[in-house]
Amino acid sequence: MSNFKKLSGLAALLALSAALPAFAQDAAPAAEAAVEAVAEVAPIIEKGDVAWMIISSVLVLFMTVPGLALFYGGLVRTKNMLSVLMQSVVVAALMMVIWVIYGYSFAFGGGTSPFWGGTAKMFLSGVTLDSTAATFSDGIVLPEYIFIAFQMTFAAITPVLIIGAFAERIKFSAVLLFSALWATFVYFPVAHMVWDAAGLIFNMGAIDFAGGTVVHINAGIAALVAAIVVGPRLGLGKDMMAPHSMTLTMVGAGMLWVGWFGFNAGSNLEATAGATLAVLNTFLATAAAILAWCLIEVMARGKASGLGAASGLVAGLVAITPACGTTGPMGAMVLGFVASGACYFFVAVVKNKFGYDDSLDVFGIHGIGGIVGAIGTGILAAESLGGTGFITEAGTMGSQVMAQIKGVVITIVWSGVGSLVLLYITKMLTGGLRVSADDERRGLDQTSHGESAYHS
């Protein structure tokens, strides 16, 4: 009996051994499927992407402070230098606080509305060290905190751009109130419409890689409306209003160019080949625009100016912004040349003809450059021209250009009407937009801030 049990056990063991290979073959696909399922539900955060986005966020801040502040500050008269620096710094700070309280939610709160993101993420509700934001690659994500910070720098610089339209004559309180209202009712909805998956313009298939509509057209149209509503500076056309320091303006322009790499290449959200394309395009479009502006000045007035070179620099940066991730390098240079010519025409001809005082040419450069860049994106995205391809459902140049035009028109109307209404609300609540005539003549440094940028 004992021997029989031993023989039975040995037979069972042999049978089990024979079955193991088959069992292993059957289990292998199941194990692989389980691993794939885990990978699908556990997106990857790449340390290199996180590092790149931190750097990009800091670069965009560098564009605002000190870049844009010095660029604008050098363009005004000595008596108003400090006021421009103060407006730039304080408006940027105000936008950062508003962004985390409700701006991020209004733009990217996860709502299904085509016009705004809802209130789910007000005060950054639900955002933790473990929460993530999507990138352009499946399965690759970013910590949500750095996405918030990066987008915050865009929200900070855009209202600061508008300051150039009414520099040297507006109340400090009016600047702050208008900036807060404008961000709430104009910037956040446009950012949602263009960049959120539920957004109206996003679902039209319009391309805006880094903010041609959201930042530049949006701010440029608001600047035009503000320049008209606020009115021209006292003594315009009679008093000397030349830039007080082209040195500071050129320094600021250089800082803008450096910081813009974070603006454009950072919008790729990953340290991949897409970011390298944006970097190269940001070099080339800007260089081409500088040369084009200088050439036009030589042909028109016999000399190329530092102001012209700085203006061309910004025009090229603005134009390539919506196109930097989808246009080929040769196309980027063409876009820079074309945008520079268009911006020069509006700055040197159209503004003088119509008589509006857009003090630092925000509309002429950011508005017009943004429009040229946004529409040009629809052409230069063609693979036959070196681009990465069209993204509209039809997949043709005509459909892509039409989507770009629709996005431009919606942004112009939204910003134009919204800015007009908000300027009059600001005027009512602050007792007027402008400082007194006497304060304007004395300069805003002393009358608004009790300080001077320079001491003799």
mmCIF file of N, CA and C in Angstrom, residues 57-155:
data_model
loop_
_atom_site.group_PDB
_atom_site.id
_atom_site.type_symbol
_atom_site.label_atom_id
_atom_site.label_comp_id
_atom_site.label_asym_id
_atom_site.label_seq_id
_atom_site.Cartn_x
_atom_site.Cartn_y
_atom_site.Cartn_z
ATOM 1 N N SER A 57 9.361 78.310 -17.722
ATOM 2 C CA SER A 57 8.533 79.211 -16.915
ATOM 3 C C SER A 57 9.342 80.412 -16.442
ATOM 4 N N VAL A 58 10.564 80.159 -16.014
ATOM 5 C CA VAL A 58 11.427 81.251 -15.561
ATOM 6 C C VAL A 58 11.801 82.155 -16.728
ATOM 7 N N LEU A 59 12.019 81.577 -17.915
ATOM 8 C CA LEU A 59 12.345 82.380 -19.093
ATOM 9 C C LEU A 59 11.200 83.311 -19.471
ATOM 10 N N VAL A 60 9.955 82.847 -19.359
ATOM 11 C CA VAL A 60 8.822 83.707 -19.685
ATOM 12 C C VAL A 60 8.693 84.829 -18.654
ATOM 13 N N LEU A 61 8.961 84.535 -17.385
ATOM 14 C CA LEU A 61 8.999 85.606 -16.391
ATOM 15 C C LEU A 61 10.079 86.619 -16.759
ATOM 16 N N PHE A 62 11.232 86.138 -17.220
ATOM 17 C CA PHE A 62 12.332 87.017 -17.631
ATOM 18 C C PHE A 62 11.907 87.936 -18.774
ATOM 19 N N MET A 63 11.010 87.458 -19.641
ATOM 20 C CA MET A 63 10.469 88.305 -20.698
ATOM 21 C C MET A 63 9.739 89.509 -20.116
ATOM 22 N N THR A 64 8.997 89.281 -19.047
ATOM 23 C CA THR A 64 8.169 90.333 -18.465
ATOM 24 C C THR A 64 8.990 91.269 -17.600
ATOM 25 N N VAL A 65 9.648 90.687 -16.629
ATOM 26 C CA VAL A 65 10.486 91.430 -15.691
ATOM 27 C C VAL A 65 11.849 90.758 -15.680
ATOM 28 N N PRO A 66 12.868 91.405 -16.217
ATOM 29 C CA PRO A 66 12.942 92.813 -16.603
ATOM 30 C C PRO A 66 12.732 93.118 -18.083
ATOM 31 N N GLY A 67 12.593 92.090 -18.963
ATOM 32 C CA GLY A 67 12.616 92.318 -20.398
ATOM 33 C C GLY A 67 11.644 93.362 -20.911
ATOM 34 N N LEU A 68 10.351 93.071 -20.831
ATOM 35 C CA LEU A 68 9.339 93.988 -21.359
ATOM 36 C C LEU A 68 9.337 95.304 -20.597
ATOM 37 N N ALA A 69 9.562 95.256 -19.289
ATOM 38 C CA ALA A 69 9.589 96.476 -18.483
ATOM 39 C C ALA A 69 10.674 97.436 -18.977
ATOM 40 N N LEU A 70 11.862 96.922 -19.255
ATOM 41 C CA LEU A 70 12.948 97.776 -19.737
ATOM 42 C C LEU A 70 12.709 98.205 -21.186
ATOM 43 N N PHE A 71 12.187 97.312 -22.002
ATOM 44 C CA PHE A 71 11.883 97.644 -23.397
ATOM 45 C C PHE A 71 10.912 98.824 -23.457
ATOM 46 N N TYR A 72 9.823 98.737 -22.715
ATOM 47 C CA TYR A 72 8.860 99.830 -22.657
ATOM 48 C C TYR A 72 9.437 101.059 -21.959
ATOM 49 N N GLY A 73 10.139 100.832 -20.855
ATOM 50 C CA GLY A 73 10.668 101.952 -20.076
ATOM 51 C C GLY A 73 11.606 102.821 -20.880
ATOM 52 N N GLY A 74 12.451 102.229 -21.691
ATOM 53 C CA GLY A 74 13.360 103.015 -22.511
ATOM 54 C C GLY A 74 12.660 103.841 -23.566
ATOM 55 N N LEU A 75 11.461 103.418 -23.962
ATOM 56 C CA LEU A 75 10.727 104.102 -25.028
ATOM 57 C C LEU A 75 9.981 105.342 -24.554
ATOM 58 N N VAL A 76 9.731 105.459 -23.253
ATOM 59 C CA VAL A 76 9.003 106.630 -22.750
ATOM 60 C C VAL A 76 9.982 107.723 -22.355
ATOM 61 N N ARG A 77 9.425 108.889 -21.946
ATOM 62 C CA ARG A 77 10.276 109.991 -21.510
ATOM 63 C C ARG A 77 10.783 109.750 -20.093
ATOM 64 N N THR A 78 11.853 110.408 -19.756
ATOM 65 C CA THR A 78 12.517 110.186 -18.469
ATOM 66 C C THR A 78 11.553 110.287 -17.295
ATOM 67 N N LYS A 79 10.640 111.232 -17.356
ATOM 68 C CA LYS A 79 9.741 111.491 -16.239
ATOM 69 C C LYS A 79 8.703 110.389 -16.026
ATOM 70 N N ASN A 80 8.635 109.450 -16.958
ATOM 71 C CA ASN A 80 7.646 108.367 -16.854
ATOM 72 C C ASN A 80 8.275 106.977 -16.798
ATOM 73 N N MET A 81 9.589 106.920 -16.722
ATOM 74 C CA MET A 81 10.280 105.635 -16.729
ATOM 75 C C MET A 81 9.841 104.745 -15.571
ATOM 76 N N LEU A 82 9.878 105.284 -14.362
ATOM 77 C CA LEU A 82 9.536 104.478 -13.187
ATOM 78 C C LEU A 82 8.086 104.008 -13.238
ATOM 79 N N SER A 83 7.198 104.842 -13.760
ATOM 80 C CA SER A 83 5.778 104.464 -13.807
ATOM 81 C C SER A 83 5.569 103.228 -14.675
ATOM 82 N N VAL A 84 6.312 103.138 -15.774
ATOM 83 C CA VAL A 84 6.187 101.970 -16.643
ATOM 84 C C VAL A 84 6.746 100.727 -15.954
ATOM 85 N N LEU A 85 7.867 100.889 -15.243
ATOM 86 C CA LEU A 85 8.423 99.761 -14.500
ATOM 87 C C LEU A 85 7.442 99.290 -13.428
ATOM 88 N N MET A 86 6.849 100.229 -12.724
ATOM 89 C CA MET A 86 5.890 99.881 -11.667
ATOM 90 C C MET A 86 4.663 99.179 -12.233
ATOM 91 N N GLN A 87 4.124 99.728 -13.311
ATOM 92 C CA GLN A 87 2.948 99.099 -13.915
ATOM 93 C C GLN A 87 3.263 97.678 -14.365
ATOM 94 N N SER A 88 4.432 97.470 -14.955
ATOM 95 C CA SER A 88 4.808 96.134 -15.439
ATOM 96 C C SER A 88 4.923 95.140 -14.298
ATOM 97 N N VAL A 89 5.629 95.536 -13.247
ATOM 98 C CA VAL A 89 5.877 94.622 -12.126
ATOM 99 C C VAL A 89 4.594 94.331 -11.356
ATOM 100 N N VAL A 90 3.833 95.362 -11.056
ATOM 101 C CA VAL A 90 2.655 95.184 -10.202
ATOM 102 C C VAL A 90 1.533 94.467 -10.956
ATOM 103 N N VAL A 91 1.328 94.784 -12.225
ATOM 104 C CA VAL A 91 0.304 94.073 -13.002
ATOM 105 C C VAL A 91 0.662 92.588 -13.111
ATOM 106 N N ALA A 92 1.927 92.280 -13.352
ATOM 107 C CA ALA A 92 2.347 90.873 -13.420
ATOM 108 C C ALA A 92 2.070 90.158 -12.101
ATOM 109 N N ALA A 93 2.386 90.822 -10.993
ATOM 110 C CA ALA A 93 2.138 90.218 -9.679
ATOM 111 C C ALA A 93 0.644 90.004 -9.443
ATOM 112 N N LEU A 94 -0.154 90.988 -9.830
ATOM 113 C CA LEU A 94 -1.609 90.874 -9.679
ATOM 114 C C LEU A 94 -2.154 89.699 -10.472
ATOM 115 N N MET A 95 -1.667 89.520 -11.685
ATOM 116 C CA MET A 95 -2.134 88.421 -12.523
ATOM 117 C C MET A 95 -1.777 87.061 -11.936
ATOM 118 N N MET A 96 -0.609 86.971 -11.323
ATOM 119 C CA MET A 96 -0.217 85.695 -10.723
ATOM 120 C C MET A 96 -1.162 85.291 -9.590
ATOM 121 N N VAL A 97 -1.536 86.253 -8.774
ATOM 122 C CA VAL A 97 -2.448 85.963 -7.666
ATOM 123 C C VAL A 97 -3.838 85.601 -8.193
ATOM 124 N N ILE A 98 -4.328 86.372 -9.154
ATOM 125 C CA ILE A 98 -5.639 86.084 -9.734
ATOM 126 C C ILE A 98 -5.646 84.717 -10.415
ATOM 127 N N TRP A 99 -4.541 84.380 -11.072
ATOM 128 C CA TRP A 99 -4.456 83.111 -11.804
ATOM 129 C C TRP A 99 -4.703 81.914 -10.893
ATOM 130 N N VAL A 100 -4.048 81.887 -9.740
ATOM 131 C CA VAL A 100 -4.210 80.711 -8.883
ATOM 132 C C VAL A 100 -5.528 80.731 -8.120
ATOM 133 N N ILE A 101 -6.123 81.917 -7.930
ATOM 134 C CA ILE A 101 -7.414 81.971 -7.234
ATOM 135 C C ILE A 101 -8.540 81.464 -8.134
ATOM 136 N N TYR A 102 -8.606 81.994 -9.371
ATOM 137 C CA TYR A 102 -9.683 81.524 -10.245
ATOM 138 C C TYR A 102 -9.317 81.472 -11.722
ATOM 139 N N GLY A 103 -8.226 82.119 -12.130
ATOM 140 C CA GLY A 103 -7.890 82.160 -13.548
ATOM 141 C C GLY A 103 -7.604 80.796 -14.145
ATOM 142 N N TYR A 104 -6.831 79.983 -13.445
ATOM 143 C CA TYR A 104 -6.521 78.644 -13.946
ATOM 144 C C TYR A 104 -7.793 77.822 -14.129
ATOM 145 N N SER A 105 -8.695 77.942 -13.190
ATOM 146 C CA SER A 105 -9.953 77.205 -13.294
ATOM 147 C C SER A 105 -10.783 77.698 -14.467
ATOM 148 N N PHE A 106 -10.869 79.022 -14.630
ATOM 149 C CA PHE A 106 -11.654 79.585 -15.732
ATOM 150 C C PHE A 106 -11.096 79.163 -17.094
ATOM 151 N N ALA A 107 -9.778 78.982 -17.179
ATOM 152 C CA ALA A 107 -9.155 78.620 -18.450
ATOM 153 C C ALA A 107 -9.057 77.105 -18.644
ATOM 154 N N PHE A 108 -8.655 76.385 -17.580
ATOM 155 C CA PHE A 108 -8.369 74.948 -17.710
ATOM 156 C C PHE A 108 -9.024 74.122 -16.605
ATOM 157 N N GLY A 109 -10.215 74.509 -16.193
ATOM 158 C CA GLY A 109 -10.853 73.846 -15.069
ATOM 159 C C GLY A 109 -11.523 72.528 -15.374
ATOM 160 N N GLY A 110 -11.480 72.111 -16.629
ATOM 161 C CA GLY A 110 -12.046 70.812 -16.976
ATOM 162 C C GLY A 110 -13.507 70.836 -17.355
ATOM 163 N N GLY A 111 -14.102 72.009 -17.448
ATOM 164 C CA GLY A 111 -15.499 72.095 -17.842
ATOM 165 C C GLY A 111 -15.696 71.779 -19.315
ATOM 166 N N THR A 112 -16.931 71.564 -19.708
ATOM 167 C CA THR A 112 -17.239 71.199 -21.089
ATOM 168 C C THR A 112 -17.693 72.377 -21.935
ATOM 169 N N SER A 113 -17.791 73.547 -21.336
ATOM 170 C CA SER A 113 -18.215 74.730 -22.088
ATOM 171 C C SER A 113 -17.147 75.116 -23.112
ATOM 172 N N PRO A 114 -17.563 75.584 -24.292
ATOM 173 C CA PRO A 114 -16.572 76.028 -25.280
ATOM 174 C C PRO A 114 -15.969 77.387 -24.948
ATOM 175 N N PHE A 115 -16.493 78.061 -23.917
ATOM 176 C CA PHE A 115 -16.070 79.430 -23.617
ATOM 177 C C PHE A 115 -15.313 79.598 -22.300
ATOM 178 N N TRP A 116 -15.502 78.692 -21.348
ATOM 179 C CA TRP A 116 -14.730 78.831 -20.110
ATOM 180 C C TRP A 116 -14.627 77.481 -19.419
ATOM 181 N N GLY A 117 -13.649 77.377 -18.522
ATOM 182 C CA GLY A 117 -13.337 76.091 -17.910
ATOM 183 C C GLY A 117 -14.090 75.764 -16.649
ATOM 184 N N GLY A 118 -14.904 76.693 -16.142
ATOM 185 C CA GLY A 118 -15.689 76.413 -14.947
ATOM 186 C C GLY A 118 -14.972 76.778 -13.657
ATOM 187 N N THR A 119 -15.545 76.353 -12.541
ATOM 188 C CA THR A 119 -15.054 76.751 -11.215
ATOM 189 C C THR A 119 -14.455 75.594 -10.413
ATOM 190 N N ALA A 120 -14.309 74.438 -11.015
ATOM 191 C CA ALA A 120 -13.897 73.240 -10.263
ATOM 192 C C ALA A 120 -12.510 73.372 -9.645
ATOM 193 N N LYS A 121 -11.642 74.186 -10.235
ATOM 194 C CA LYS A 121 -10.273 74.290 -9.723
ATOM 195 C C LYS A 121 -9.958 75.667 -9.131
ATOM 196 N N MET A 122 -10.988 76.363 -8.717
ATOM 197 C CA MET A 122 -10.744 77.637 -8.042
ATOM 198 C C MET A 122 -9.936 77.406 -6.771
ATOM 199 N N PHE A 123 -9.030 78.336 -6.476
ATOM 200 C CA PHE A 123 -8.093 78.206 -5.344
ATOM 201 C C PHE A 123 -7.256 76.924 -5.469
ATOM 202 N N LEU A 124 -7.093 76.452 -6.712
ATOM 203 C CA LEU A 124 -6.343 75.230 -7.028
ATOM 204 C C LEU A 124 -6.910 74.013 -6.298
ATOM 205 N N SER A 125 -8.219 73.980 -6.176
ATOM 206 C CA SER A 125 -8.889 72.851 -5.540
ATOM 207 C C SER A 125 -8.570 71.550 -6.273
ATOM 208 N N GLY A 126 -8.164 70.544 -5.515
ATOM 209 C CA GLY A 126 -7.879 69.233 -6.076
ATOM 210 C C GLY A 126 -6.488 69.083 -6.672
ATOM 211 N N VAL A 127 -5.721 70.148 -6.696
ATOM 212 C CA VAL A 127 -4.365 70.077 -7.242
ATOM 213 C C VAL A 127 -3.400 69.687 -6.127
ATOM 214 N N THR A 128 -2.632 68.633 -6.347
ATOM 215 C CA THR A 128 -1.681 68.141 -5.362
ATOM 216 C C THR A 128 -0.358 67.814 -6.053
ATOM 217 N N LEU A 129 0.603 67.362 -5.266
ATOM 218 C CA LEU A 129 1.868 66.923 -5.842
ATOM 219 C C LEU A 129 1.692 65.734 -6.774
ATOM 220 N N ASP A 130 0.620 64.992 -6.600
ATOM 221 C CA ASP A 130 0.386 63.796 -7.414
ATOM 222 C C ASP A 130 -0.465 64.060 -8.649
ATOM 223 N N SER A 131 -1.119 65.209 -8.749
ATOM 224 C CA SER A 131 -1.982 65.475 -9.902
ATOM 225 C C SER A 131 -1.129 65.860 -11.105
ATOM 226 N N THR A 132 -1.612 65.537 -12.291
ATOM 227 C CA THR A 132 -0.820 65.715 -13.511
ATOM 228 C C THR A 132 -1.611 66.472 -14.576
ATOM 229 N N ALA A 133 -0.856 66.956 -15.557
ATOM 230 C CA ALA A 133 -1.441 67.609 -16.728
ATOM 231 C C ALA A 133 -0.921 66.902 -17.968
ATOM 232 N N ALA A 134 -1.752 66.794 -18.972
ATOM 233 C CA ALA A 134 -1.385 66.074 -20.193
ATOM 234 C C ALA A 134 -0.365 66.857 -21.014
ATOM 235 N N THR A 135 0.406 66.129 -21.814
ATOM 236 C CA THR A 135 1.281 66.739 -22.811
ATOM 237 C C THR A 135 0.761 66.340 -24.184
ATOM 238 N N PHE A 136 1.591 66.524 -25.220
ATOM 239 C CA PHE A 136 1.169 66.160 -26.565
ATOM 240 C C PHE A 136 1.475 64.699 -26.892
ATOM 241 N N SER A 137 2.099 63.978 -25.961
ATOM 242 C CA SER A 137 2.418 62.565 -26.172
ATOM 243 C C SER A 137 1.562 61.689 -25.268
ATOM 244 N N ASP A 138 0.980 60.639 -25.820
ATOM 245 C CA ASP A 138 0.181 59.718 -25.025
ATOM 246 C C ASP A 138 1.045 59.066 -23.951
ATOM 247 N N GLY A 139 0.542 59.035 -22.739
ATOM 248 C CA GLY A 139 1.246 58.378 -21.649
ATOM 249 C C GLY A 139 2.329 59.205 -20.994
ATOM 250 N N ILE A 140 2.583 60.425 -21.494
ATOM 251 C CA ILE A 140 3.581 61.322 -20.904
ATOM 252 C C ILE A 140 2.851 62.517 -20.307
ATOM 253 N N VAL A 141 3.090 62.789 -19.041
ATOM 254 C CA VAL A 141 2.397 63.876 -18.354
ATOM 255 C C VAL A 141 3.401 64.745 -17.603
ATOM 256 N N LEU A 142 2.898 65.883 -17.118
ATOM 257 C CA LEU A 142 3.675 66.801 -16.286
ATOM 258 C C LEU A 142 3.015 66.919 -14.927
ATOM 259 N N PRO A 143 3.771 67.204 -13.882
ATOM 260 C CA PRO A 143 3.132 67.570 -12.620
ATOM 261 C C PRO A 143 2.252 68.806 -12.869
ATOM 262 N N GLU A 144 1.057 68.799 -12.360
ATOM 263 C CA GLU A 144 0.130 69.890 -12.657
ATOM 264 C C GLU A 144 0.653 71.231 -12.155
ATOM 265 N N TYR A 145 1.421 71.213 -11.095
ATOM 266 C CA TYR A 145 1.951 72.464 -10.561
ATOM 267 C C TYR A 145 2.799 73.216 -11.591
ATOM 268 N N ILE A 146 3.620 72.519 -12.348
ATOM 269 C CA ILE A 146 4.475 73.227 -13.302
ATOM 270 C C ILE A 146 3.668 73.688 -14.505
ATOM 271 N N PHE A 147 2.632 72.958 -14.890
ATOM 272 C CA PHE A 147 1.747 73.440 -15.959
ATOM 273 C C PHE A 147 1.045 74.714 -15.515
ATOM 274 N N ILE A 148 0.603 74.750 -14.276
ATOM 275 C CA ILE A 148 -0.035 75.949 -13.726
ATOM 276 C C ILE A 148 0.940 77.122 -13.750
ATOM 277 N N ALA A 149 2.169 76.883 -13.317
ATOM 278 C CA ALA A 149 3.168 77.951 -13.267
ATOM 279 C C ALA A 149 3.499 78.470 -14.660
ATOM 280 N N PHE A 150 3.648 77.561 -15.622
ATOM 281 C CA PHE A 150 3.976 77.964 -16.985
ATOM 282 C C PHE A 150 2.861 78.817 -17.578
ATOM 283 N N GLN A 151 1.636 78.355 -17.478
ATOM 284 C CA GLN A 151 0.514 79.129 -18.005
ATOM 285 C C GLN A 151 0.317 80.435 -17.229
ATOM 286 N N MET A 152 0.697 80.451 -15.983
ATOM 287 C CA MET A 152 0.594 81.672 -15.181
ATOM 288 C C MET A 152 1.467 82.780 -15.748
ATOM 289 N N THR A 153 2.650 82.422 -16.259
ATOM 290 C CA THR A 153 3.532 83.443 -16.816
ATOM 291 C C THR A 153 2.941 84.050 -18.092
ATOM 292 N N PHE A 154 2.184 83.284 -18.847
ATOM 293 C CA PHE A 154 1.495 83.815 -20.023
ATOM 294 C C PHE A 154 0.408 84.805 -19.588
ATOM 295 N N ALA A 155 -0.343 84.400 -18.574
ATOM 296 C CA ALA A 155 -1.389 85.287 -18.059
ATOM 297 C C ALA A 155 -0.798 86.562 -17.489
#
